[in-house]
């Protein structure tokens, strides 16, 4: 045993219930990586599960067969004293809480997770100092029992280990497990026929032997993070089933204990996996949690976009499963290369995009373990409850029924666009508008006053009134803003992005009924005041003689009226500074608070096209394309080119048409040529639709959209995204095309819709532009 004082990064926080002489005792388990590269486990049996009720309700609560309420030095938001109710184990809490709720007694913090409360009460977010006696552990460098742990700041380089499995068509028989990490690039192939193995392939006599070797590789490499593509819902789940069938213990963790997999909730939900002492971070979830948008989240599509390399397939890509099984039986080198490539690509994607490091950085900010940082409500909960802990204030419990109750909420304000093609347009935006409004006007659950008196000196906003004393959220944002600015100046994109994601989540969380701090008055105060700032700025520009072409939530598009782009650019910068000062003066005079709002000159569009709404003369919100001054390619917002449910052909045509429109090149000859080539089959590879199923294909009963019809015809196991083409026989999946492609469908439903807005601007007609070409095709000329 050694006395130690070390720093570590927390990878996992959980608990176990141990039976002892005094009964069952919950023991906190915290796993992590030490600063020196070793690993640690903190075990603490001193924490007791508890929650609170009002002291005034203690008398009514006692007859309900609950533990004796104990007075404590804490109060509710309204200043009422509370009592603490302590249970033997965390699993006892729900029944006690439900009896109290059934009796009409409100509880406080009765839903807070046991291990999270342990960290909240100690103010620990991501990293900690551990001080106490330690002993060497089995598979763990040091084990601490009941040490002192305190907050710390620490950055580590996690050991990431990627894997992928190959199975038979039904996902029942294991064919191979591929692995990739620094120093590891190999595949374990299940083969009882004693065939010669290709390069970097290891023969395993049976499934048991493959599982044994896989667990050994993970243990020897000592992975902090297990990753891959869809590994929770597929790979780990399949391996767990196979391990049960062949009676393999399948111990992947640093500590004893089974792998626990929680099934996904909802068709687009993701499962969660708990491996003792290690994080399981699925590549798809890492990208989505980091708000990295992809049209297609398949490994092949993402790898091609990020790494510049796809899956190692050589046959018909429409039948990859058939090729895998064929190669397993007849071409082991090709099979091994395919399997190894999958594991490597998953590793390279998360490495290049820095999404694992981003998860760790977000953990340091929010206090959530890295596998839960994408849970914005839980992250907000952790931060706000930590601050309430310092103030000795308790928060309401979340009731399951709360999530179904919505009050009217305003969204961001949108100004109707002036549709058409415009030159030299300024774009101004409020930097981090909603967080800045929270800071400026002290918007906070604790500062909100539900029934203000006429004599109260409050900040009156469209949604409600707020006290002037410094509150929790504004103070948190006052800390985060300069930290993000410092990270940006230092070139630390990971830290900057982590802070941005956290700050931007605050408004959304306050407007979500599933959050314990949900209050529509807070959300409406933010959006309502944002609307007022947008309209006040619009009036300011108009009073100065400018035309505001469009506005959306935090941005304004203003026609400069200046012919020289360079001069317009400089004037835009000056106007942003002037208007920011004017807004600050207005806010100070009206509300007697210091403005934290900053209007920025974001960019100058030398050409801007504001689209018209379909079948209307009105401008379309959130749909525009522009050529930025000094850039060579057009930018698109809300147009078909940035939507995943339009074909590659439509996107290609739209991009080229606007490029030509903005650079004064003819569009008619190009468009006629596209339609001609489309009709003769030159673009068949660009005609694939991709659309996600929101539920199982069989569950669509009221209507049958094309992608559902295609899904029902597929000969392959279905994923969440269906790839199909329109044929003369209707929608058909690309793995089972039985009829000729209906190319006229693509002329009228893909090319024509993206072309017509450009043609209308140039006073051209689609049928006339392509008509001669069509006639020549019909005559065989």
XYZ file of C-alpha atoms in Angstrom:
781
model
C 0.000 0.000 0.000
C 1.318 3.425 -0.952
C 0.273 6.953 0.013
C -0.348 8.847 -3.215
C -1.375 12.265 -4.499
C -2.052 11.991 -8.251
C -4.137 13.517 -11.017
C -6.379 11.519 -13.314
C -8.960 11.871 -16.075
C -12.320 10.207 -15.402
C -13.483 7.816 -18.106
C -16.334 6.136 -16.287
C -18.421 6.730 -13.162
C -20.767 4.021 -11.895
C -21.569 2.057 -8.759
C -22.006 -1.478 -7.507
C -24.020 -2.786 -4.582
C -21.961 -4.980 -2.232
C -23.450 -7.248 0.420
C -21.761 -6.911 3.786
C -22.328 -7.591 7.499
C -24.438 -4.432 7.808
C -26.525 -5.209 4.699
C -26.258 -3.939 1.165
C -23.870 -1.041 0.555
C -23.608 0.942 -2.709
C -19.994 1.539 -3.707
C -19.016 4.283 -6.151
C -16.621 3.079 -8.891
C -14.650 5.695 -10.835
C -12.287 4.501 -13.553
C -9.777 6.639 -15.374
C -6.352 7.289 -16.814
C -3.610 8.825 -14.658
C -1.394 11.698 -15.695
C 1.632 9.393 -15.924
C -0.163 6.978 -18.264
C -1.249 4.471 -15.634
C -4.853 3.659 -14.800
C -6.880 4.044 -11.613
C -10.018 2.876 -9.874
C -11.558 4.847 -7.031
C -13.945 2.899 -4.789
C -15.975 4.832 -2.223
C -18.590 3.277 0.067
C -19.297 6.443 2.084
C -21.902 7.950 -0.279
C -25.592 7.332 0.479
C -28.444 7.708 -2.027
C -30.741 10.560 -1.041
C -33.148 13.262 -2.167
C -35.236 16.003 -0.577
C -38.774 17.052 0.305
C -40.049 20.269 1.839
C -39.717 20.333 5.632
C -43.382 21.339 5.749
C -44.293 17.986 4.117
C -42.334 15.794 6.549
C -45.357 15.121 8.772
C -47.480 13.982 5.816
C -44.621 11.838 4.480
C -43.906 9.773 7.626
C -46.968 7.470 7.408
C -45.980 6.464 3.825
C -43.394 3.851 4.882
C -40.378 5.933 3.961
C -37.059 6.556 5.754
C -37.198 9.255 8.426
C -36.825 12.769 6.884
C -33.759 14.540 8.298
C -33.526 18.361 8.534
C -30.664 19.853 6.477
C -29.289 23.286 5.741
C -30.777 23.580 2.238
C -33.693 25.399 0.648
C -35.887 25.338 -2.460
C -35.822 28.035 -5.168
C -38.570 29.757 -3.183
C -36.500 29.749 -0.003
C -38.436 27.014 1.800
C -36.447 24.665 4.100
C -36.171 20.994 3.103
C -35.534 17.596 4.676
C -33.257 14.880 3.338
C -34.529 11.341 2.761
C -31.799 8.718 2.637
C -32.199 5.217 1.174
C -30.128 2.059 1.547
C -29.408 1.569 -2.171
C -30.035 3.663 -5.308
C -32.633 1.160 -6.527
C -34.759 1.924 -3.443
C -35.213 5.576 -4.432
C -37.837 5.256 -7.237
C -40.387 3.410 -5.060
C -40.029 5.922 -2.208
C -40.264 8.847 -4.640
C -43.357 7.412 -6.342
C -45.191 6.932 -3.008
C -44.527 10.564 -2.164
C -45.695 11.784 -5.573
C -48.860 9.682 -5.290
C -49.599 11.446 -1.999
C -49.145 14.866 -3.631
C -45.771 15.533 -1.987
C -43.211 17.165 -4.275
C -39.677 15.779 -4.275
C -36.379 17.442 -5.131
C -33.473 15.833 -7.005
C -34.983 12.375 -6.598
C -33.948 11.441 -10.147
C -30.266 12.452 -9.985
C -28.003 9.508 -10.815
C -26.110 8.168 -7.827
C -22.605 8.330 -9.341
C -23.266 11.749 -10.901
C -24.361 13.140 -7.537
C -21.054 11.958 -6.069
C -19.150 14.055 -8.628
C -21.556 17.016 -8.423
C -21.182 17.310 -4.664
C -17.392 17.433 -5.053
C -17.400 19.847 -7.995
C -15.480 17.368 -10.182
C -15.723 17.778 -13.951
C -13.691 15.453 -16.127
C -10.508 15.351 -14.053
C -9.638 15.004 -10.398
C -6.876 14.945 -7.818
C -6.820 11.668 -5.856
C -5.194 11.648 -2.437
C -5.044 8.514 -0.314
C -3.721 5.005 0.106
C -3.504 2.868 -3.042
C -2.763 -0.744 -3.865
C -1.847 -2.295 -7.238
C -4.880 -3.725 -9.016
C -5.421 -6.578 -11.428
C -5.618 -4.957 -14.857
C -5.538 -1.528 -13.155
C -2.391 0.283 -12.038
C -3.723 1.674 -8.741
C -6.876 1.074 -6.721
C -7.925 3.673 -4.121
C -10.467 2.954 -1.397
C -12.257 5.962 0.113
C -9.659 8.569 -0.884
C -10.078 12.336 -0.941
C -10.843 13.496 -4.467
C -10.903 17.102 -5.607
C -11.395 18.945 -8.913
C -8.459 19.284 -11.325
C -7.725 20.176 -14.942
C -5.915 17.535 -16.971
C -5.572 16.656 -20.645
C -4.725 13.098 -21.666
C -4.097 11.261 -24.926
C -6.564 8.369 -24.776
C -5.598 4.965 -26.105
C -8.128 4.337 -28.900
C -8.760 0.825 -30.236
C -10.990 0.255 -33.299
C -12.592 -3.062 -34.216
C -15.072 -4.522 -36.672
C -16.624 -7.952 -37.135
C -17.732 -9.994 -40.135
C -20.542 -12.522 -39.830
C -22.786 -14.685 -41.949
C -25.899 -13.176 -43.549
C -28.001 -13.627 -40.400
C -25.412 -12.190 -38.024
C -25.273 -15.471 -36.114
C -21.931 -17.007 -37.063
C -18.663 -15.140 -36.482
C -16.288 -15.083 -39.447
C -13.685 -12.547 -38.296
C -12.755 -9.764 -35.895
C -10.516 -7.022 -37.285
C -8.586 -4.615 -35.046
C -6.711 -1.371 -35.575
C -4.719 0.852 -33.201
C -1.147 2.197 -33.116
C 0.978 -0.916 -33.589
C -2.034 -3.132 -34.331
C -3.455 -3.887 -37.790
C -4.692 -7.447 -37.948
C -7.692 -9.689 -38.357
C -8.689 -12.815 -36.453
C -10.249 -15.260 -38.917
C -12.372 -18.142 -37.681
C -11.248 -21.164 -39.718
C -11.264 -24.819 -38.746
C -9.901 -26.098 -42.073
C -6.281 -25.110 -41.448
C -6.069 -22.865 -44.521
C -2.982 -20.724 -45.010
C -3.588 -17.255 -43.595
C -2.816 -14.081 -45.561
C -0.703 -11.168 -44.316
C -1.708 -9.757 -40.915
C -4.329 -12.461 -40.428
C -4.386 -14.900 -37.500
C -6.196 -18.194 -37.762
C -8.564 -19.084 -34.911
C -9.854 -22.654 -34.683
C -13.342 -21.577 -33.625
C -15.441 -18.657 -32.383
C -14.331 -19.233 -28.781
C -10.670 -18.905 -29.778
C -11.379 -15.705 -31.724
C -13.161 -14.140 -28.737
C -10.302 -15.193 -26.444
C -7.681 -13.622 -28.712
C -9.752 -10.455 -29.139
C -10.146 -9.953 -25.374
C -6.400 -10.524 -24.972
C -5.564 -7.870 -27.600
C -7.794 -5.294 -25.892
C -6.308 -6.146 -22.505
C -2.662 -5.996 -23.645
C -3.162 -2.745 -25.557
C -5.031 -1.443 -22.494
C -7.545 0.578 -24.501
C -9.258 3.588 -22.956
C -11.685 3.860 -25.858
C -13.242 1.108 -27.969
C -14.580 2.475 -31.232
C -15.787 1.398 -34.645
C -18.841 1.827 -36.853
C -22.204 0.839 -35.365
C -20.320 -1.295 -32.842
C -22.874 -1.000 -30.024
C -26.030 -1.904 -31.917
C -24.288 -4.553 -34.050
C -20.700 -5.661 -33.342
C -20.747 -5.772 -29.536
C -24.316 -7.052 -29.430
C -23.494 -9.897 -31.838
C -20.271 -10.761 -30.004
C -22.127 -10.846 -26.708
C -24.706 -13.267 -28.138
C -22.028 -15.491 -29.653
C -20.056 -15.451 -26.379
C -23.162 -16.614 -24.521
C -23.700 -19.384 -27.067
C -20.123 -20.700 -26.882
C -19.904 -19.987 -23.121
C -17.014 -17.552 -23.327
C -16.749 -15.078 -20.385
C -16.089 -12.222 -22.868
C -14.284 -9.941 -20.405
C -13.281 -6.767 -22.255
C -13.067 -4.473 -19.242
C -10.262 -3.447 -16.950
C -12.357 -4.562 -14.012
C -14.479 -7.614 -13.422
C -18.088 -7.379 -14.414
C -20.201 -8.064 -17.489
C -20.653 -5.887 -20.550
C -24.006 -4.135 -20.315
C -25.664 -3.032 -23.551
C -28.728 -0.813 -23.505
C -30.879 -1.111 -26.594
C -31.574 2.054 -28.622
C -34.767 3.962 -27.862
C -36.676 4.915 -31.011
C -35.732 3.952 -34.545
C -33.025 6.599 -34.844
C -31.771 6.220 -31.278
C -28.418 4.698 -30.423
C -27.664 2.087 -27.839
C -25.176 2.463 -24.997
C -22.546 -0.015 -23.881
C -20.851 -0.220 -20.514
C -17.515 -2.052 -20.429
C -15.973 -1.794 -16.943
C -13.117 0.701 -17.024
C -13.274 1.443 -20.761
C -15.302 3.838 -22.896
C -17.312 2.593 -25.855
C -17.656 5.488 -28.307
C -19.367 4.588 -31.561
C -18.004 6.477 -34.569
C -21.456 7.405 -35.885
C -22.537 8.768 -32.490
C -19.289 10.727 -32.156
C -19.929 12.496 -35.471
C -23.567 13.217 -34.730
C -22.756 14.361 -31.193
C -20.189 16.790 -32.630
C -22.817 18.103 -35.100
C -20.778 16.873 -38.088
C -23.417 16.552 -40.774
C -23.204 13.820 -43.406
C -25.669 12.950 -46.139
C -24.880 9.301 -45.531
C -23.388 7.979 -42.270
C -22.338 4.621 -43.690
C -18.661 3.812 -43.117
C -17.953 3.788 -46.848
C -19.548 7.197 -47.484
C -17.991 8.909 -44.449
C -14.556 7.409 -45.116
C -14.612 8.615 -48.721
C -15.509 12.110 -47.596
C -13.118 12.326 -44.631
C -10.197 10.013 -45.403
C -10.481 9.913 -49.181
C -10.716 6.117 -49.241
C -13.650 3.712 -49.190
C -14.203 0.096 -48.311
C -11.936 -2.481 -49.958
C -14.520 -3.941 -52.366
C -13.820 -5.048 -55.916
C -17.042 -6.724 -57.036
C -20.615 -5.458 -57.233
C -21.013 -2.859 -54.477
C -24.742 -3.633 -54.493
C -24.012 -7.062 -53.001
C -21.220 -6.461 -50.491
C -22.490 -9.132 -48.120
C -22.397 -11.697 -50.911
C -18.857 -10.642 -51.816
C -17.713 -10.876 -48.179
C -19.016 -14.420 -47.777
C -17.665 -15.450 -51.193
C -14.204 -14.108 -50.333
C -14.274 -15.784 -46.912
C -14.783 -19.110 -48.655
C -12.655 -18.602 -51.762
C -10.307 -15.598 -51.452
C -8.936 -15.122 -47.943
C -6.475 -12.334 -48.894
C -9.348 -10.216 -50.262
C -11.503 -11.074 -47.249
C -8.736 -10.156 -44.782
C -8.010 -6.868 -46.564
C -11.705 -5.927 -46.531
C -12.033 -6.659 -42.798
C -8.813 -4.876 -41.808
C -9.727 -1.849 -43.924
C -13.040 -1.400 -42.097
C -11.357 -1.265 -38.681
C -8.634 1.072 -39.977
C -11.046 3.481 -41.680
C -13.161 3.825 -38.531
C -10.018 4.661 -36.539
C -8.756 7.159 -39.123
C -12.113 8.954 -39.316
C -12.365 9.618 -35.579
C -8.673 10.522 -35.460
C -8.809 12.991 -38.344
C -11.986 14.673 -37.082
C -10.680 14.772 -33.471
C -14.075 13.649 -32.204
C -12.691 11.535 -29.339
C -10.636 14.465 -28.073
C -13.688 16.693 -28.503
C -15.701 14.316 -26.301
C -12.978 14.494 -23.636
C -12.873 18.293 -23.848
C -16.646 18.471 -23.476
C -16.363 16.173 -20.452
C -14.013 18.684 -18.815
C -16.606 21.423 -19.367
C -19.851 19.654 -18.533
C -18.795 17.050 -15.965
C -20.447 14.232 -17.918
C -18.305 11.213 -18.760
C -17.156 11.280 -22.418
C -19.750 8.726 -23.523
C -22.587 11.000 -22.315
C -21.438 14.494 -23.329
C -23.935 14.578 -26.222
C -26.767 14.397 -23.672
C -27.355 18.161 -23.510
C -30.018 18.059 -20.796
C -27.886 15.862 -18.536
C -24.863 18.097 -19.163
C -26.810 21.220 -18.257
C -28.167 19.400 -15.216
C -24.677 18.566 -14.000
C -23.424 22.135 -14.348
C -26.435 23.846 -12.826
C -26.800 21.383 -9.954
C -23.097 21.863 -9.181
C -23.695 25.598 -8.812
C -26.811 25.050 -6.706
C -24.740 22.782 -4.464
C -22.526 25.750 -3.564
C -25.607 27.829 -2.754
C -27.265 25.055 -0.699
C -30.328 25.147 -2.969
C -32.178 22.056 -4.202
C -33.845 21.672 -7.606
C -37.141 19.980 -8.529
C -37.219 16.341 -9.586
C -38.045 15.557 -13.192
C -41.258 13.608 -13.528
C -41.703 11.317 -16.528
C -45.014 12.999 -17.361
C -43.350 16.424 -17.570
C -41.847 15.677 -20.980
C -45.292 15.538 -22.594
C -46.398 18.955 -21.366
C -45.601 21.866 -23.653
C -46.434 25.513 -23.259
C -46.481 27.961 -26.157
C -42.971 28.953 -27.163
C -41.732 31.479 -29.660
C -39.072 30.594 -32.193
C -36.419 32.842 -33.678
C -37.865 35.719 -35.709
C -37.638 35.576 -39.502
C -38.049 38.550 -41.851
C -39.656 37.757 -45.195
C -36.992 37.770 -47.918
C -37.118 40.058 -50.924
C -36.771 37.317 -53.524
C -34.461 37.708 -56.502
C -30.842 38.277 -57.455
C -29.015 41.033 -55.544
C -25.520 42.514 -55.751
C -23.111 43.438 -52.946
C -25.157 42.380 -49.941
C -23.844 42.740 -46.400
C -24.493 39.950 -43.907
C -24.414 41.014 -40.256
C -24.929 38.648 -37.353
C -25.087 38.829 -33.575
C -22.223 36.832 -32.115
C -23.671 33.975 -30.000
C -26.985 35.819 -29.733
C -28.876 33.655 -27.244
C -25.974 33.181 -24.805
C -25.281 36.941 -25.077
C -28.906 37.733 -24.236
C -28.717 35.456 -21.181
C -25.609 37.336 -20.005
C -27.022 40.776 -20.742
C -30.440 40.372 -19.142
C -29.577 37.943 -16.317
C -31.938 35.268 -17.687
C -31.794 32.316 -15.329
C -34.098 29.817 -13.568
C -32.995 31.195 -10.198
C -33.407 34.889 -11.092
C -36.853 34.483 -12.677
C -39.730 36.155 -10.787
C -43.094 34.574 -11.532
C -45.326 37.168 -9.859
C -43.416 40.436 -9.577
C -44.674 43.291 -7.435
C -45.079 46.696 -9.029
C -42.366 48.097 -6.758
C -39.737 45.458 -7.638
C -36.665 46.705 -9.492
C -36.582 43.959 -12.100
C -35.442 43.443 -15.677
C -38.704 43.240 -17.615
C -38.509 41.183 -20.817
C -41.147 39.944 -23.293
C -41.355 36.565 -21.543
C -41.028 37.559 -17.907
C -39.148 39.435 -15.212
C -35.701 38.773 -13.738
C -33.811 39.936 -10.669
C -30.694 42.042 -11.092
C -28.517 40.111 -8.614
C -25.906 38.005 -10.506
C -27.370 34.593 -11.307
C -25.878 31.221 -12.250
C -26.196 30.985 -16.051
C -24.878 34.483 -16.796
C -21.899 33.867 -14.524
C -21.169 30.534 -16.215
C -21.303 32.212 -19.638
C -19.116 35.084 -18.405
C -16.508 32.429 -17.719
C -17.014 30.486 -20.972
C -16.923 33.413 -23.421
C -13.331 34.518 -22.698
C -12.200 30.893 -22.498
C -13.543 30.270 -25.978
C -11.929 33.442 -27.300
C -8.604 32.415 -25.776
C -8.922 28.924 -27.307
C -9.643 30.426 -30.731
C -6.655 32.757 -30.535
C -4.449 29.861 -29.453
C -5.658 27.772 -32.398
C -7.214 25.179 -30.085
C -10.172 24.225 -32.275
C -11.168 21.328 -30.026
C -11.581 23.470 -26.900
C -13.238 26.269 -28.871
C -15.773 23.891 -30.436
C -16.472 22.185 -27.102
C -17.297 25.518 -25.472
C -19.416 26.641 -28.438
C -21.504 23.446 -28.334
C -22.046 23.806 -24.593
C -23.023 27.491 -24.719
C -25.413 27.000 -27.615
C -27.179 24.169 -25.806
C -28.356 26.344 -22.915
C -31.336 27.919 -24.687
C -32.533 24.623 -26.157
C -32.366 22.913 -22.772
C -34.386 25.634 -21.035
C -37.061 25.224 -23.700
C -37.284 21.422 -23.305
C -39.929 20.010 -20.924
C -37.703 17.012 -20.114
C -35.307 19.401 -18.325
C -35.912 19.987 -14.603
C -35.346 23.723 -15.151
C -37.781 23.967 -18.067
C -39.666 27.240 -18.058
C -41.306 28.630 -21.220
C -41.011 32.109 -19.729
C -37.221 31.808 -19.876
C -37.193 30.494 -23.442
C -39.657 33.167 -24.581
C -37.650 35.900 -22.859
C -34.614 34.845 -24.877
C -36.377 34.539 -28.253
C -38.625 37.547 -27.638
C -35.714 39.822 -26.759
C -33.760 38.431 -29.717
C -36.686 39.383 -31.958
C -36.676 42.881 -30.519
C -32.940 43.284 -31.161
C -33.346 42.065 -34.747
C -36.225 44.435 -35.491
C -34.507 47.379 -33.750
C -31.426 46.794 -35.931
C -33.598 46.550 -39.046
C -35.174 49.912 -38.267
C -31.732 51.410 -37.680
C -30.513 50.319 -41.126
C -33.680 51.549 -42.790
C -33.409 54.924 -41.067
C -29.887 55.158 -42.500
C -31.301 54.643 -45.994
C -30.461 50.935 -46.524
C -32.786 48.137 -47.671
C -32.928 45.059 -45.447
C -33.408 42.103 -47.793
C -33.770 39.322 -45.244
C -33.311 38.484 -41.557
C -33.322 35.278 -39.554
C -33.015 35.026 -35.745
C -29.534 36.522 -35.360
C -28.615 37.785 -38.829
C -29.527 40.572 -41.254
C -28.932 40.732 -45.007
C -28.631 44.353 -46.088
C -28.313 45.727 -49.614
C -25.234 47.947 -49.514
C -26.010 50.058 -52.575
C -22.257 50.232 -53.171
C -20.942 49.137 -56.583
C -17.318 48.536 -55.552
C -17.073 45.287 -53.496
C -13.901 46.373 -51.686
C -15.511 49.653 -50.615
C -18.665 47.816 -49.571
C -16.598 45.406 -47.465
C -14.903 48.228 -45.567
C -18.153 50.113 -45.013
C -19.777 46.924 -43.665
C -17.059 46.574 -41.027
C -17.497 50.175 -39.922
C -21.289 49.878 -39.726
C -21.029 46.802 -37.484
C -18.935 48.724 -34.965
C -21.279 51.710 -35.062
C -24.449 49.649 -34.664
C -23.005 47.583 -31.789
C -22.350 50.824 -29.920
C -25.866 52.077 -30.688
C -27.413 48.832 -29.431
C -25.376 49.027 -26.210
C -26.609 52.596 -25.628
C -30.222 51.567 -26.276
C -30.013 48.609 -23.853
C -28.374 50.715 -21.151
C -31.026 53.442 -21.427
C -34.030 51.103 -21.521
C -33.065 48.294 -19.101
C -30.139 49.776 -17.135
C -27.910 46.787 -17.867
C -24.601 46.459 -19.689
C -24.937 45.004 -23.165
C -23.012 41.838 -23.982
C -24.309 41.854 -27.555
C -21.891 42.235 -30.429
C -23.054 42.714 -34.012
C -20.434 41.457 -36.441
C -19.932 42.059 -40.130
C -19.820 38.435 -41.242
C -19.365 38.638 -45.019
C -20.194 40.366 -48.266
C -22.054 38.514 -50.988
C -21.080 39.981 -54.339
C -24.127 38.101 -55.664
C -26.993 36.806 -53.532
C -30.015 34.857 -54.733
C -32.983 34.787 -52.350
C -35.330 32.035 -53.464
C -39.049 32.304 -53.891
C -41.323 29.944 -51.995
C -42.728 27.182 -54.195
C -46.107 28.029 -55.712
C -46.003 31.510 -54.153
C -44.862 35.031 -54.868
C -43.396 35.321 -51.373
C -39.737 34.874 -50.559
C -38.697 31.533 -49.052
C -37.220 31.548 -45.543
C -33.856 29.862 -44.938
C -33.265 29.216 -48.677
C -30.590 31.167 -50.491
C -27.383 30.921 -52.493
C -24.592 33.444 -52.736
C -21.146 34.125 -54.128
C -18.988 35.506 -51.352
C -16.648 38.356 -52.234
C -13.189 36.929 -52.851
C -14.403 33.326 -53.218
C -14.644 31.215 -56.366
C -17.546 28.931 -55.476
C -21.123 29.531 -54.404
C -22.488 28.954 -50.897
C -25.883 27.328 -50.343
C -28.280 27.403 -47.384
C -31.445 25.307 -47.322
C -31.214 24.519 -51.028
C -31.401 21.055 -52.575
C -27.619 20.856 -52.852
C -27.297 20.672 -49.059
C -30.215 18.295 -48.497
C -29.637 14.579 -48.194
C -32.889 13.508 -49.883
C -32.021 14.910 -53.334
C -29.988 12.993 -55.892
C -26.338 13.712 -56.680
C -27.477 14.773 -60.160
C -29.807 17.481 -58.801
C -27.060 18.766 -56.538
C -24.506 18.809 -59.327
C -26.868 20.670 -61.672
C -27.907 23.191 -59.034
C -24.325 23.944 -58.055
C -23.312 24.510 -61.681
C -26.367 26.634 -62.535
C -25.804 29.080 -59.687
C -22.092 29.191 -60.401
C -22.965 30.258 -63.942
C -25.640 32.690 -62.765
C -23.233 34.421 -60.382
C -20.435 34.636 -62.964
C -22.633 35.756 -65.896
C -22.146 32.563 -67.910
C -24.949 31.103 -70.086
C -27.079 28.408 -68.478
C -29.306 27.303 -71.366
C -26.717 25.385 -73.385
C -25.421 23.672 -70.254
C -28.914 22.671 -69.129
C -29.918 21.327 -72.513
C -26.755 19.229 -72.610
C -27.409 17.840 -69.127
C -30.916 16.712 -70.066
C -29.668 15.149 -73.313
C -26.966 13.190 -71.502
C -29.387 12.208 -68.733
C -31.819 10.744 -71.262
C -29.159 8.579 -72.893
C -27.982 7.154 -69.582
C -24.728 9.036 -68.960
C -25.788 10.067 -65.432
C -27.299 6.801 -64.219
C -24.784 6.583 -61.363
C -25.979 9.980 -60.089
C -29.678 9.077 -59.876
C -29.708 7.326 -56.503
C -32.047 8.649 -53.814
C -31.082 8.155 -50.166
C -33.703 8.554 -47.498
C -33.947 7.371 -43.909
C -36.636 5.103 -42.508
C -38.164 6.560 -39.357
C -39.600 3.189 -38.377
C -39.590 -0.373 -39.690
C -40.807 -0.619 -43.296
C -43.722 -2.850 -42.243
C -44.994 -0.179 -39.849
C -45.882 2.228 -42.675
C -49.592 1.548 -43.202
C -51.341 4.844 -43.985
C -49.065 5.671 -46.945
C -46.181 4.024 -48.766
C -43.518 6.608 -49.707
C -41.054 5.590 -52.453
C -38.207 4.776 -50.056
C -40.514 2.491 -48.061
C -41.644 0.730 -51.246
C -37.978 0.275 -52.161
C -37.123 -1.021 -48.692
C -39.772 -3.722 -48.976
C -38.176 -4.935 -52.234
C -34.625 -5.061 -50.845
C -32.790 -8.391 -50.843
C -30.266 -7.230 -48.230
C -30.568 -6.584 -44.465
C -32.028 -3.108 -44.071
C -30.157 -0.224 -42.532
C -31.624 3.099 -41.494
C -30.952 4.729 -44.870
C -32.481 3.284 -48.038
C -30.730 3.786 -51.389
C -33.028 3.446 -54.378
C -33.765 4.604 -57.918
C -37.036 5.341 -59.711
C -37.729 2.846 -62.469
C -40.591 2.173 -64.848
C -41.758 -0.258 -62.148
C -41.602 2.335 -59.372
C -39.025 2.781 -56.610
C -36.509 -0.081 -56.457
C -33.523 -0.572 -54.103
C -30.099 -0.518 -55.730
C -29.511 -4.120 -54.644
C -32.599 -5.320 -56.530
C -33.256 -3.258 -59.669
C -35.687 -5.171 -61.892
C -36.880 -2.501 -64.366
C -35.300 0.194 -66.580
C -34.571 3.513 -64.906
C -37.322 6.075 -65.486
C -35.096 8.892 -66.701
C -38.017 11.209 -67.496
C -38.846 11.130 -63.782
C -35.435 12.667 -63.092
C -35.905 15.336 -65.772
C -39.191 16.545 -64.264
C -38.647 15.790 -60.547
C -34.949 16.533 -60.084
C -33.480 18.711 -62.850
C -36.497 20.919 -63.509
C -37.156 21.979 -59.858
C -33.549 23.055 -59.271
C -33.329 24.795 -62.660
C -36.563 26.799 -62.661
C -35.592 29.456 -60.064
C -32.464 30.315 -62.088
C -34.341 30.229 -65.390
C -37.105 32.472 -64.014
C -34.497 35.034 -62.958
C -33.152 35.041 -66.530
C -36.690 35.010 -68.006
C -36.164 31.591 -69.584
C -38.570 28.654 -69.810
C -37.435 25.133 -68.919
C -39.360 23.336 -71.700
C -38.116 25.770 -74.304
C -34.517 25.470 -73.128
C -34.536 21.675 -73.406
C -37.303 21.284 -76.006
C -35.158 21.047 -79.151
C -32.941 18.467 -77.513
C -35.941 16.351 -76.588
C -37.382 16.535 -80.106
C -34.088 15.452 -81.624
C -33.936 12.516 -79.240
C -37.476 11.452 -80.141
C -36.640 11.584 -83.876
C -33.448 9.603 -83.347
C -31.260 12.438 -84.658
